[in-house]
């Protein structure tokens, strides 16, 4: 009987040791691959400022938000999987000041009107090597449960024109005829957008201040500003949940986020 117990105990010890070895191997494998679960620094940091219902939808109250009846926007879910996301309501005050936090990338998605101090902060931060992806819509068509005038309603018209002029661009809007979305082709991606705006290089653009290139799709501009880089998109409706479900919009935005960060380590 004693011999049997010893053999059983020995088998259990070997099984436990084998399990420990297997877990150690998996841990090393995940660490090498940079899995976020084992390496908190594996993800790039992203600061998000938006008036769109990207995080918790359009919850009327904290009780509704906590009730579980609201669903997180699929785009924000994917964003959180790929990046260490910090939502913020201010770029110059509180604990999430842009210059202090210094994220790897700043995502402005139809933000509320920025104060002059915030516009200056974005410009200065980019010039020092910051990277930003900005969705600025001159005529947002995204549906909202809140009436016009309600502060919780997404920003209808982007008011970032002063910053764009600083970078040598005019922000224009040609209303698209018809009520439905239009399809834009960007490389392999087919994008759905609504009433897009566009960018036009100012006649006397000073490239020492900002060198912006407007692509064949005037809806986009790519700017090298000091040591930093910005990609501008003159439509925020493409972040609408319904449009993203019917198009390549999500993959397109992910590609832009990767593009704007290219060679960031060399610029800082």
mmCIF file of C-alpha atoms in Angstrom:
data_model
loop_
_atom_site.group_PDB
_atom_site.id
_atom_site.type_symbol
_atom_site.label_atom_id
_atom_site.label_comp_id
_atom_site.label_asym_id
_atom_site.label_seq_id
_atom_site.Cartn_x
_atom_site.Cartn_y
_atom_site.Cartn_z
ATOM 1 C CA UNK A 1 0.000 0.000 0.000
ATOM 2 C CA UNK A 2 2.808 2.398 0.919
ATOM 3 C CA UNK A 3 4.604 1.633 -2.378
ATOM 4 C CA UNK A 4 1.429 2.383 -4.312
ATOM 5 C CA UNK A 5 0.979 5.739 -2.581
ATOM 6 C CA UNK A 6 4.586 6.666 -3.292
ATOM 7 C CA UNK A 7 4.186 5.792 -6.969
ATOM 8 C CA UNK A 8 0.968 7.859 -7.197
ATOM 9 C CA UNK A 9 2.694 10.776 -5.460
ATOM 10 C CA UNK A 10 5.652 10.542 -7.836
ATOM 11 C CA UNK A 11 3.314 10.600 -10.849
ATOM 12 C CA UNK A 12 1.558 13.695 -9.523
ATOM 13 C CA UNK A 13 4.873 15.464 -8.905
ATOM 14 C CA UNK A 14 6.027 14.697 -12.454
ATOM 15 C CA UNK A 15 2.698 15.928 -13.843
ATOM 16 C CA UNK A 16 2.975 19.175 -11.890
ATOM 17 C CA UNK A 17 6.557 19.738 -13.045
ATOM 18 C CA UNK A 18 5.543 19.086 -16.651
ATOM 19 C CA UNK A 19 2.699 21.564 -16.304
ATOM 20 C CA UNK A 20 5.037 24.198 -14.904
ATOM 21 C CA UNK A 21 7.454 23.641 -17.780
ATOM 22 C CA UNK A 22 4.626 23.947 -20.305
ATOM 23 C CA UNK A 23 3.367 27.200 -18.764
ATOM 24 C CA UNK A 24 6.901 28.590 -18.699
ATOM 25 C CA UNK A 25 7.306 27.769 -22.359
ATOM 26 C CA UNK A 26 4.007 29.455 -23.209
ATOM 27 C CA UNK A 27 4.996 32.516 -21.180
ATOM 28 C CA UNK A 28 8.298 32.844 -23.007
ATOM 29 C CA UNK A 29 6.563 32.372 -26.344
ATOM 30 C CA UNK A 30 4.007 35.081 -25.549
ATOM 31 C CA UNK A 31 6.668 37.446 -24.266
ATOM 32 C CA UNK A 32 8.700 37.100 -27.441
ATOM 33 C CA UNK A 33 5.588 37.795 -29.488
ATOM 34 C CA UNK A 34 4.879 40.865 -27.374
ATOM 35 C CA UNK A 35 1.442 39.715 -26.199
ATOM 36 C CA UNK A 36 -0.274 42.546 -24.294
ATOM 37 C CA UNK A 37 -1.283 40.105 -21.519
ATOM 38 C CA UNK A 38 2.330 39.610 -20.481
ATOM 39 C CA UNK A 39 3.950 42.866 -21.526
ATOM 40 C CA UNK A 40 2.121 46.061 -20.643
ATOM 41 C CA UNK A 41 4.434 48.073 -22.893
ATOM 42 C CA UNK A 42 3.715 46.065 -26.016
ATOM 43 C CA UNK A 43 0.884 48.302 -27.189
ATOM 44 C CA UNK A 44 1.375 51.792 -28.553
ATOM 45 C CA UNK A 45 -0.354 54.499 -26.531
ATOM 46 C CA UNK A 46 -3.215 56.379 -28.158
ATOM 47 C CA UNK A 47 -5.012 59.458 -26.862
ATOM 48 C CA UNK A 48 -8.578 59.778 -28.143
ATOM 49 C CA UNK A 49 -10.649 62.939 -28.186
ATOM 50 C CA UNK A 50 -14.051 62.756 -29.862
ATOM 51 C CA UNK A 51 -17.621 63.997 -29.713
ATOM 52 C CA UNK A 52 -18.816 60.868 -31.534
ATOM 53 C CA UNK A 53 -20.492 58.028 -29.607
ATOM 54 C CA UNK A 54 -17.489 55.753 -30.024
ATOM 55 C CA UNK A 55 -16.970 54.611 -26.453
ATOM 56 C CA UNK A 56 -20.320 53.835 -24.819
ATOM 57 C CA UNK A 57 -22.822 54.918 -27.420
ATOM 58 C CA UNK A 58 -25.283 57.650 -26.562
ATOM 59 C CA UNK A 59 -26.158 56.711 -22.996
ATOM 60 C CA UNK A 60 -28.575 59.210 -21.445
ATOM 61 C CA UNK A 61 -27.237 58.739 -17.925
ATOM 62 C CA UNK A 62 -24.631 56.950 -15.824
ATOM 63 C CA UNK A 63 -27.341 54.483 -14.752
ATOM 64 C CA UNK A 64 -28.026 53.588 -18.369
ATOM 65 C CA UNK A 65 -24.309 53.225 -19.030
ATOM 66 C CA UNK A 66 -23.928 50.835 -16.095
ATOM 67 C CA UNK A 67 -27.103 48.899 -16.852
ATOM 68 C CA UNK A 68 -25.496 46.950 -19.666
ATOM 69 C CA UNK A 69 -28.086 48.172 -22.178
ATOM 70 C CA UNK A 70 -25.487 50.195 -24.057
ATOM 71 C CA UNK A 71 -22.942 48.520 -26.290
ATOM 72 C CA UNK A 72 -19.414 49.631 -26.977
ATOM 73 C CA UNK A 73 -18.758 50.772 -30.519
ATOM 74 C CA UNK A 74 -17.013 47.944 -32.469
ATOM 75 C CA UNK A 75 -14.409 50.433 -33.666
ATOM 76 C CA UNK A 76 -13.495 51.373 -30.092
ATOM 77 C CA UNK A 77 -13.369 47.696 -29.120
ATOM 78 C CA UNK A 78 -10.868 47.009 -31.901
ATOM 79 C CA UNK A 79 -8.947 50.171 -31.060
ATOM 80 C CA UNK A 80 -8.607 49.031 -27.436
ATOM 81 C CA UNK A 81 -7.285 45.657 -28.568
ATOM 82 C CA UNK A 82 -4.577 47.276 -30.698
ATOM 83 C CA UNK A 83 -3.658 50.274 -28.532
ATOM 84 C CA UNK A 84 -3.448 51.426 -24.937
ATOM 85 C CA UNK A 85 -6.278 53.966 -25.312
ATOM 86 C CA UNK A 86 -6.714 57.023 -23.099
ATOM 87 C CA UNK A 87 -9.926 58.975 -23.789
ATOM 88 C CA UNK A 88 -9.735 62.643 -22.861
ATOM 89 C CA UNK A 89 -11.959 65.721 -22.794
ATOM 90 C CA UNK A 90 -9.104 68.217 -22.700
ATOM 91 C CA UNK A 91 -5.677 68.543 -24.263
ATOM 92 C CA UNK A 92 -4.284 71.188 -21.923
ATOM 93 C CA UNK A 93 -5.885 70.612 -18.519
ATOM 94 C CA UNK A 94 -6.225 67.812 -15.985
ATOM 95 C CA UNK A 95 -4.214 64.608 -15.891
ATOM 96 C CA UNK A 96 -4.221 63.984 -19.626
ATOM 97 C CA UNK A 97 -2.370 66.989 -20.965
ATOM 98 C CA UNK A 98 -1.074 66.246 -24.429
ATOM 99 C CA UNK A 99 2.506 67.368 -23.861
ATOM 100 C CA UNK A 100 2.748 65.577 -20.510
ATOM 101 C CA UNK A 101 1.127 62.306 -21.607
ATOM 102 C CA UNK A 102 2.958 62.403 -24.967
ATOM 103 C CA UNK A 103 1.075 59.470 -26.553
ATOM 104 C CA UNK A 104 2.470 57.571 -29.514
ATOM 105 C CA UNK A 105 -0.472 58.814 -31.560
ATOM 106 C CA UNK A 106 -3.273 61.332 -31.071
ATOM 107 C CA UNK A 107 -6.658 60.500 -32.600
ATOM 108 C CA UNK A 108 -9.035 63.441 -32.966
ATOM 109 C CA UNK A 109 -12.383 62.216 -34.302
ATOM 110 C CA UNK A 110 -14.720 65.186 -34.818
ATOM 111 C CA UNK A 111 -13.782 66.626 -31.416
ATOM 112 C CA UNK A 112 -15.694 69.408 -29.684
ATOM 113 C CA UNK A 113 -14.477 72.912 -30.602
ATOM 114 C CA UNK A 114 -10.889 73.171 -29.409
ATOM 115 C CA UNK A 115 -9.835 76.251 -27.481
ATOM 116 C CA UNK A 116 -7.052 78.450 -28.901
ATOM 117 C CA UNK A 117 -4.750 76.979 -26.236
ATOM 118 C CA UNK A 118 -5.587 73.459 -27.389
ATOM 119 C CA UNK A 119 -4.992 74.301 -31.056
ATOM 120 C CA UNK A 120 -1.591 75.730 -30.127
ATOM 121 C CA UNK A 121 -0.877 72.627 -28.017
ATOM 122 C CA UNK A 122 -1.621 70.275 -30.927
ATOM 123 C CA UNK A 123 0.548 72.289 -33.313
ATOM 124 C CA UNK A 124 3.455 72.476 -30.876
ATOM 125 C CA UNK A 125 3.236 68.813 -29.897
ATOM 126 C CA UNK A 126 3.253 67.670 -33.519
ATOM 127 C CA UNK A 127 6.226 69.898 -34.327
ATOM 128 C CA UNK A 128 8.197 68.270 -31.540
ATOM 129 C CA UNK A 129 7.653 64.843 -33.114
ATOM 130 C CA UNK A 130 4.039 63.946 -32.332
ATOM 131 C CA UNK A 131 1.843 61.865 -34.641
ATOM 132 C CA UNK A 132 -1.852 62.554 -35.179
ATOM 133 C CA UNK A 133 -4.775 61.224 -37.199
ATOM 134 C CA UNK A 134 -7.566 63.789 -37.451
ATOM 135 C CA UNK A 135 -11.112 63.251 -38.708
ATOM 136 C CA UNK A 136 -12.711 66.661 -39.275
ATOM 137 C CA UNK A 137 -16.135 66.705 -40.894
ATOM 138 C CA UNK A 138 -17.561 69.959 -42.333
ATOM 139 C CA UNK A 139 -21.087 68.525 -42.298
ATOM 140 C CA UNK A 140 -21.580 65.463 -40.080
ATOM 141 C CA UNK A 141 -24.609 63.371 -41.043
ATOM 142 C CA UNK A 142 -24.336 60.722 -38.325
ATOM 143 C CA UNK A 143 -27.700 60.139 -36.651
ATOM 144 C CA UNK A 144 -28.106 61.014 -32.981
ATOM 145 C CA UNK A 145 -30.806 60.481 -30.361
ATOM 146 C CA UNK A 146 -30.093 63.950 -28.983
ATOM 147 C CA UNK A 147 -31.771 67.069 -30.430
ATOM 148 C CA UNK A 148 -29.867 69.865 -32.118
ATOM 149 C CA UNK A 149 -28.387 72.115 -29.445
ATOM 150 C CA UNK A 150 -27.880 69.316 -26.914
ATOM 151 C CA UNK A 151 -24.258 69.310 -25.773
ATOM 152 C CA UNK A 152 -24.254 65.507 -25.882
ATOM 153 C CA UNK A 153 -24.961 65.524 -29.625
ATOM 154 C CA UNK A 154 -21.891 64.916 -31.849
ATOM 155 C CA UNK A 155 -20.227 68.050 -33.175
ATOM 156 C CA UNK A 156 -22.050 68.850 -36.434
ATOM 157 C CA UNK A 157 -19.400 71.068 -38.032
ATOM 158 C CA UNK A 158 -15.663 70.838 -37.451
ATOM 159 C CA UNK A 159 -14.148 74.092 -36.197
ATOM 160 C CA UNK A 160 -10.496 73.191 -36.731
ATOM 161 C CA UNK A 161 -10.044 75.510 -39.726
ATOM 162 C CA UNK A 162 -7.561 77.834 -37.920
ATOM 163 C CA UNK A 163 -5.200 74.908 -37.350
ATOM 164 C CA UNK A 164 -5.511 73.723 -40.947
ATOM 165 C CA UNK A 165 -4.744 77.245 -42.208
ATOM 166 C CA UNK A 166 -1.676 77.279 -39.978
ATOM 167 C CA UNK A 167 -0.596 74.149 -41.836
ATOM 168 C CA UNK A 168 -1.199 75.776 -45.235
ATOM 169 C CA UNK A 169 -4.560 74.218 -46.072
ATOM 170 C CA UNK A 170 -8.032 75.517 -46.822
ATOM 171 C CA UNK A 171 -10.854 73.329 -45.538
ATOM 172 C CA UNK A 172 -13.613 73.170 -48.159
ATOM 173 C CA UNK A 173 -16.972 71.517 -48.488
ATOM 174 C CA UNK A 174 -18.848 70.577 -51.657
ATOM 175 C CA UNK A 175 -22.158 69.060 -50.697
ATOM 176 C CA UNK A 176 -22.617 65.704 -52.358
ATOM 177 C CA UNK A 177 -25.878 65.448 -54.255
ATOM 178 C CA UNK A 178 -28.208 62.742 -52.997
ATOM 179 C CA UNK A 179 -28.963 61.422 -49.551
ATOM 180 C CA UNK A 180 -27.034 58.153 -49.472
ATOM 181 C CA UNK A 181 -23.377 57.450 -48.763
ATOM 182 C CA UNK A 182 -20.791 57.509 -51.519
ATOM 183 C CA UNK A 183 -18.044 54.997 -52.209
ATOM 184 C CA UNK A 184 -14.430 56.148 -52.318
ATOM 185 C CA UNK A 185 -11.551 53.950 -53.384
ATOM 186 C CA UNK A 186 -8.325 54.207 -51.405
ATOM 187 C CA UNK A 187 -5.870 51.583 -52.608
ATOM 188 C CA UNK A 188 -7.429 48.177 -51.982
ATOM 189 C CA UNK A 189 -10.087 49.648 -49.700
ATOM 190 C CA UNK A 190 -13.613 50.671 -50.632
ATOM 191 C CA UNK A 191 -14.686 53.401 -48.227
ATOM 192 C CA UNK A 192 -18.200 54.556 -47.452
ATOM 193 C CA UNK A 193 -18.477 58.250 -46.597
ATOM 194 C CA UNK A 194 -21.230 60.875 -46.485
ATOM 195 C CA UNK A 195 -21.031 64.501 -47.693
ATOM 196 C CA UNK A 196 -17.247 64.598 -47.602
ATOM 197 C CA UNK A 197 -15.191 67.746 -47.356
ATOM 198 C CA UNK A 198 -11.741 68.322 -48.769
ATOM 199 C CA UNK A 199 -8.416 70.107 -48.450
ATOM 200 C CA UNK A 200 -6.809 72.590 -50.831
ATOM 201 C CA UNK A 201 -3.232 73.799 -50.536
ATOM 202 C CA UNK A 202 -3.114 77.526 -49.955
ATOM 203 C CA UNK A 203 -1.455 79.470 -52.757
ATOM 204 C CA UNK A 204 1.323 80.823 -50.559
ATOM 205 C CA UNK A 205 1.888 77.773 -48.411
ATOM 206 C CA UNK A 206 5.148 78.052 -46.487
ATOM 207 C CA UNK A 207 6.614 74.542 -46.435
ATOM 208 C CA UNK A 208 8.976 75.560 -43.632
ATOM 209 C CA UNK A 209 5.876 75.740 -41.436
ATOM 210 C CA UNK A 210 4.166 72.616 -42.794
ATOM 211 C CA UNK A 211 4.531 70.525 -45.911
ATOM 212 C CA UNK A 212 1.088 69.112 -46.733
ATOM 213 C CA UNK A 213 0.331 66.943 -49.709
ATOM 214 C CA UNK A 214 -3.261 66.537 -50.866
ATOM 215 C CA UNK A 215 -3.836 63.187 -52.547
ATOM 216 C CA UNK A 216 -5.947 62.356 -55.564
ATOM 217 C CA UNK A 217 -8.771 62.118 -53.046
ATOM 218 C CA UNK A 218 -9.011 65.710 -51.817
ATOM 219 C CA UNK A 219 -10.736 64.287 -48.761
ATOM 220 C CA UNK A 220 -7.292 63.424 -47.388
ATOM 221 C CA UNK A 221 -4.077 65.315 -46.720
ATOM 222 C CA UNK A 222 -0.747 64.121 -45.367
ATOM 223 C CA UNK A 223 1.404 66.684 -43.601
ATOM 224 C CA UNK A 224 4.987 66.707 -42.371
ATOM 225 C CA UNK A 225 5.095 69.361 -39.669
ATOM 226 C CA UNK A 226 8.427 69.952 -37.959
ATOM 227 C CA UNK A 227 9.519 66.558 -36.658
ATOM 228 C CA UNK A 228 5.971 65.200 -36.644
ATOM 229 C CA UNK A 229 3.351 63.938 -39.024
ATOM 230 C CA UNK A 230 -0.410 64.334 -39.402
ATOM 231 C CA UNK A 231 -2.986 62.636 -41.606
ATOM 232 C CA UNK A 232 -6.197 64.586 -42.136
ATOM 233 C CA UNK A 233 -9.501 63.087 -43.265
ATOM 234 C CA UNK A 234 -12.347 65.460 -44.131
ATOM 235 C CA UNK A 235 -15.096 63.026 -43.164
ATOM 236 C CA UNK A 236 -16.050 61.548 -39.792
ATOM 237 C CA UNK A 237 -19.189 59.752 -40.928
ATOM 238 C CA UNK A 238 -16.976 56.883 -42.082
ATOM 239 C CA UNK A 239 -16.633 56.002 -38.373
ATOM 240 C CA UNK A 240 -20.382 55.371 -38.162
ATOM 241 C CA UNK A 241 -21.079 51.838 -36.968
ATOM 242 C CA UNK A 242 -23.459 51.048 -39.819
ATOM 243 C CA UNK A 243 -21.108 52.279 -42.524
ATOM 244 C CA UNK A 244 -18.163 50.413 -40.994
ATOM 245 C CA UNK A 245 -20.154 47.186 -41.022
ATOM 246 C CA UNK A 246 -20.793 47.566 -44.755
ATOM 247 C CA UNK A 247 -17.332 48.611 -45.926
ATOM 248 C CA UNK A 248 -13.552 48.521 -45.473
ATOM 249 C CA UNK A 249 -13.671 51.632 -43.276
ATOM 250 C CA UNK A 250 -12.299 49.868 -40.194
ATOM 251 C CA UNK A 251 -9.338 48.367 -42.036
ATOM 252 C CA UNK A 252 -8.696 51.712 -43.718
ATOM 253 C CA UNK A 253 -8.544 53.595 -40.409
ATOM 254 C CA UNK A 254 -6.250 50.925 -38.937
ATOM 255 C CA UNK A 255 -3.938 51.375 -41.927
ATOM 256 C CA UNK A 256 -3.882 55.157 -41.447
ATOM 257 C CA UNK A 257 -2.975 54.765 -37.765
ATOM 258 C CA UNK A 258 -0.056 52.540 -38.709
ATOM 259 C CA UNK A 259 1.027 54.858 -41.513
ATOM 260 C CA UNK A 260 1.085 58.003 -39.388
ATOM 261 C CA UNK A 261 3.412 56.301 -36.880
ATOM 262 C CA UNK A 262 5.972 55.122 -39.434
ATOM 263 C CA UNK A 263 9.544 56.057 -38.508
ATOM 264 C CA UNK A 264 8.305 57.839 -35.380
ATOM 265 C CA UNK A 265 11.367 56.674 -33.440
ATOM 266 C CA UNK A 266 13.635 58.429 -35.941
ATOM 267 C CA UNK A 267 11.859 61.765 -35.677
ATOM 268 C CA UNK A 268 12.000 62.215 -31.906
#
